[in-house]
Amino acid sequence: SPAQVDAASDRAIDCTRNFIRSKSPCADGFRWFLRNHHPGSNYQHVLDTGEPLLDFELSGTTPGLGGSQGHWLVSYYPVWNRRGQVFMVGSVVVDITDRKRAEERMAQLDALVAVAPVGLALLDTELRYVHINEALARANGLSVAAHVGRRVSEVLPEYAPWSEPLLRRVLETGEPLRGLESRGAAAHAPGVDHHWVSDYFPVRSPEGRVMGLGVVVMDVTESRHKEEELHRAAVFAGIFVTMVPALKL
């Protein structure tokens, strides 16, 4: 009868810590969970209340990972018998190790980009800023947040007539442009003539589709000034050498 089936189920699925600890080897994974579960992620709450426990993250190592760190997204759901009692807990476990590792790499990359001494930016196919570091944002005269979502022509209208055709060329051809030199005033140092060398390159999806542009801008003002000083010194030296024979000592 249904009542007998329910009673048998209740006896067979006595989902308690003692039950889990007593079973081997199929319960090895549960034993690992009992050692490593986070506060608030106990499936016993689902048994006691009938409320699901959704999308909590669990990290650790298991024998199958060979000592490396794994990450999982876990949800517990109550399973009800015919009498309206929770007699079992169902679980869904999604391996998010690759995603977490990618997030960690992105966090490391963001930290590196943020402190890079060169200007770095990522543009979408509409030439809107997706990401920009502090060095380039400062040179443009706006905060990092004020760049995101805005087009290059909105942020730098005076440079757009010559820079946008170059950027669109990279998008259309998929070929990078390197070593482009430009000259002008920087927002953080008005009145000072700056020199920049820029690289524009396509950013591709795993399938090879061009999905945006990478921008690298290096301020070479100091080295250009030194080159100009050396050039002036060389010119003066040349003039001096030609004058020496005419000097009467």
Short mmCIF file of N, CA, C and O in Angstrom, two decimals, residues 126-176:
data_model
loop_
_atom_site.label_atom_id
_atom_site.label_comp_id
_atom_site.label_asym_id
_atom_site.label_seq_id
_atom_site.Cartn_x
_atom_site.Cartn_y
_atom_site.Cartn_z
N GLU A 126 31.63 49.17 -31.42
CA GLU A 126 31.08 50.50 -31.64
C GLU A 126 32.02 51.59 -31.13
O GLU A 126 31.63 52.75 -31.02
N LEU A 127 33.25 51.18 -30.79
CA LEU A 127 34.28 52.09 -30.28
C LEU A 127 33.87 52.73 -28.96
O LEU A 127 34.20 53.89 -28.68
N ARG A 128 33.17 51.95 -28.15
CA ARG A 128 32.85 52.38 -26.78
C ARG A 128 33.86 51.75 -25.82
O ARG A 128 34.28 50.61 -26.00
N TYR A 129 34.20 52.51 -24.78
CA TYR A 129 35.14 51.98 -23.79
C TYR A 129 34.46 50.90 -22.95
O TYR A 129 33.42 51.12 -22.35
N VAL A 130 35.08 49.73 -22.94
CA VAL A 130 34.64 48.64 -22.07
C VAL A 130 35.50 48.61 -20.81
O VAL A 130 35.01 48.35 -19.72
N HIS A 131 36.76 48.89 -20.98
CA HIS A 131 37.69 48.91 -19.85
C HIS A 131 38.81 49.89 -20.16
O HIS A 131 39.22 50.03 -21.32
N ILE A 132 39.31 50.56 -19.14
CA ILE A 132 40.43 51.48 -19.31
C ILE A 132 41.16 51.55 -17.97
O ILE A 132 40.54 51.46 -16.91
N ASN A 133 42.48 51.68 -18.03
CA ASN A 133 43.20 51.77 -16.77
C ASN A 133 43.39 53.23 -16.35
O ASN A 133 43.10 54.16 -17.08
N GLU A 134 43.90 53.38 -15.14
CA GLU A 134 44.00 54.71 -14.54
C GLU A 134 44.94 55.62 -15.32
O GLU A 134 44.69 56.82 -15.47
N ALA A 135 46.03 55.06 -15.85
CA ALA A 135 47.02 55.88 -16.55
C ALA A 135 46.41 56.57 -17.77
O ALA A 135 46.61 57.76 -18.00
N LEU A 136 45.65 55.82 -18.57
CA LEU A 136 45.06 56.41 -19.77
C LEU A 136 43.87 57.31 -19.43
O LEU A 136 43.67 58.36 -20.06
N ALA A 137 43.09 56.90 -18.44
CA ALA A 137 41.95 57.72 -18.02
C ALA A 137 42.44 59.09 -17.54
O ALA A 137 41.84 60.13 -17.85
N ARG A 138 43.53 59.09 -16.81
CA ARG A 138 44.09 60.36 -16.29
C ARG A 138 44.55 61.24 -17.44
O ARG A 138 44.32 62.46 -17.43
N ALA A 139 45.20 60.65 -18.42
CA ALA A 139 45.66 61.43 -19.56
C ALA A 139 44.49 62.03 -20.34
O ALA A 139 44.59 63.13 -20.90
N ASN A 140 43.35 61.29 -20.35
CA ASN A 140 42.16 61.77 -21.06
C ASN A 140 41.36 62.79 -20.26
O ASN A 140 40.44 63.42 -20.79
N GLY A 141 41.66 62.91 -18.97
CA GLY A 141 41.00 63.92 -18.15
C GLY A 141 39.69 63.50 -17.54
O GLY A 141 38.93 64.35 -17.06
N LEU A 142 39.39 62.18 -17.53
CA LEU A 142 38.17 61.68 -16.92
C LEU A 142 38.50 60.50 -16.02
O LEU A 142 39.56 59.87 -16.16
N SER A 143 37.57 60.18 -15.13
CA SER A 143 37.76 59.00 -14.29
C SER A 143 37.57 57.73 -15.11
O SER A 143 37.02 57.76 -16.22
N VAL A 144 38.00 56.62 -14.56
CA VAL A 144 37.80 55.33 -15.23
C VAL A 144 36.31 55.08 -15.45
O VAL A 144 35.88 54.70 -16.55
N ALA A 145 35.50 55.32 -14.43
CA ALA A 145 34.06 55.07 -14.53
C ALA A 145 33.41 55.95 -15.59
O ALA A 145 32.46 55.53 -16.26
N ALA A 146 33.90 57.18 -15.75
CA ALA A 146 33.30 58.10 -16.72
C ALA A 146 33.57 57.69 -18.16
O ALA A 146 32.89 58.16 -19.07
N HIS A 147 34.54 56.82 -18.38
CA HIS A 147 34.83 56.34 -19.73
C HIS A 147 33.89 55.22 -20.17
O HIS A 147 33.51 55.15 -21.35
N VAL A 148 33.58 54.34 -19.25
CA VAL A 148 32.89 53.09 -19.60
C VAL A 148 31.54 53.38 -20.25
O VAL A 148 30.72 54.13 -19.71
N GLY A 149 31.34 52.79 -21.43
CA GLY A 149 30.08 52.96 -22.16
C GLY A 149 30.07 54.14 -23.11
O GLY A 149 29.13 54.29 -23.89
N ARG A 150 31.08 54.99 -23.05
CA ARG A 150 31.13 56.17 -23.93
C ARG A 150 32.04 55.90 -25.12
O ARG A 150 33.03 55.18 -25.02
N ARG A 151 31.71 56.52 -26.25
CA ARG A 151 32.52 56.37 -27.45
C ARG A 151 33.80 57.21 -27.36
O ARG A 151 33.86 58.19 -26.62
N VAL A 152 34.77 56.80 -28.15
CA VAL A 152 36.02 57.57 -28.23
C VAL A 152 35.73 59.01 -28.66
O VAL A 152 36.31 59.96 -28.13
N SER A 153 34.80 59.19 -29.60
CA SER A 153 34.47 60.53 -30.09
C SER A 153 33.84 61.41 -29.01
O SER A 153 33.91 62.64 -29.09
N GLU A 154 33.22 60.80 -28.01
CA GLU A 154 32.63 61.57 -26.91
C GLU A 154 33.70 61.98 -25.90
O GLU A 154 33.62 63.07 -25.31
N VAL A 155 34.65 61.12 -25.69
CA VAL A 155 35.69 61.38 -24.70
C VAL A 155 36.79 62.27 -25.27
O VAL A 155 37.29 63.18 -24.59
N LEU A 156 37.17 62.01 -26.52
CA LEU A 156 38.26 62.74 -27.16
C LEU A 156 37.81 63.30 -28.51
O LEU A 156 38.28 62.85 -29.57
N PRO A 157 36.89 64.24 -28.52
CA PRO A 157 36.35 64.74 -29.80
C PRO A 157 37.40 65.37 -30.70
O PRO A 157 37.30 65.31 -31.92
N GLU A 158 38.45 65.95 -30.11
CA GLU A 158 39.47 66.61 -30.93
C GLU A 158 40.36 65.61 -31.67
O GLU A 158 40.97 65.94 -32.70
N TYR A 159 40.43 64.36 -31.16
CA TYR A 159 41.24 63.34 -31.82
C TYR A 159 40.42 62.41 -32.71
O TYR A 159 41.00 61.67 -33.51
N ALA A 160 39.10 62.45 -32.58
CA ALA A 160 38.24 61.51 -33.30
C ALA A 160 38.38 61.57 -34.82
O ALA A 160 38.36 60.52 -35.47
N PRO A 161 38.52 62.75 -35.44
CA PRO A 161 38.59 62.79 -36.91
C PRO A 161 39.70 61.95 -37.52
O PRO A 161 39.53 61.40 -38.61
N TRP A 162 40.83 61.83 -36.83
CA TRP A 162 41.90 60.99 -37.39
C TRP A 162 42.02 59.63 -36.71
O TRP A 162 42.48 58.65 -37.33
N SER A 163 41.59 59.52 -35.43
CA SER A 163 41.76 58.25 -34.72
C SER A 163 40.67 57.23 -35.05
O SER A 163 40.95 56.03 -35.18
N GLU A 164 39.42 57.68 -35.20
CA GLU A 164 38.33 56.73 -35.45
C GLU A 164 38.51 55.97 -36.77
O GLU A 164 38.27 54.76 -36.81
N PRO A 165 38.91 56.62 -37.88
CA PRO A 165 39.15 55.84 -39.10
C PRO A 165 40.20 54.75 -38.91
O PRO A 165 40.08 53.65 -39.48
N LEU A 166 41.22 55.03 -38.13
CA LEU A 166 42.25 54.02 -37.87
C LEU A 166 41.69 52.86 -37.04
O LEU A 166 41.97 51.69 -37.32
N LEU A 167 40.90 53.19 -36.05
CA LEU A 167 40.30 52.15 -35.21
C LEU A 167 39.34 51.27 -36.02
O LEU A 167 39.34 50.04 -35.88
N ARG A 168 38.54 51.89 -36.86
CA ARG A 168 37.60 51.12 -37.69
C ARG A 168 38.35 50.26 -38.71
O ARG A 168 37.90 49.16 -39.06
N ARG A 169 39.49 50.75 -39.15
CA ARG A 169 40.30 49.95 -40.08
C ARG A 169 40.75 48.65 -39.43
O ARG A 169 40.73 47.57 -40.05
N VAL A 170 41.14 48.71 -38.16
CA VAL A 170 41.55 47.51 -37.44
C VAL A 170 40.37 46.54 -37.30
O VAL A 170 40.50 45.33 -37.48
N LEU A 171 39.18 47.10 -36.99
CA LEU A 171 37.98 46.26 -36.87
C LEU A 171 37.65 45.57 -38.19
O LEU A 171 37.27 44.40 -38.22
N GLU A 172 37.76 46.32 -39.27
CA GLU A 172 37.35 45.79 -40.58
C GLU A 172 38.36 44.80 -41.16
O GLU A 172 37.98 43.81 -41.78
N THR A 173 39.64 45.06 -40.97
CA THR A 173 40.66 44.21 -41.58
C THR A 173 41.16 43.12 -40.64
O THR A 173 41.69 42.10 -41.10
N GLY A 174 40.99 43.32 -39.33
CA GLY A 174 41.53 42.36 -38.36
C GLY A 174 43.04 42.44 -38.24
O GLY A 174 43.66 41.57 -37.61
N GLU A 175 43.64 43.49 -38.81
CA GLU A 175 45.08 43.66 -38.76
C GLU A 175 45.45 44.75 -37.76
O GLU A 175 44.83 45.82 -37.75
N PRO A 176 46.47 44.52 -36.93
CA PRO A 176 46.86 45.54 -35.95
C PRO A 176 47.58 46.72 -36.59
O PRO A 176 48.14 46.60 -37.69
#
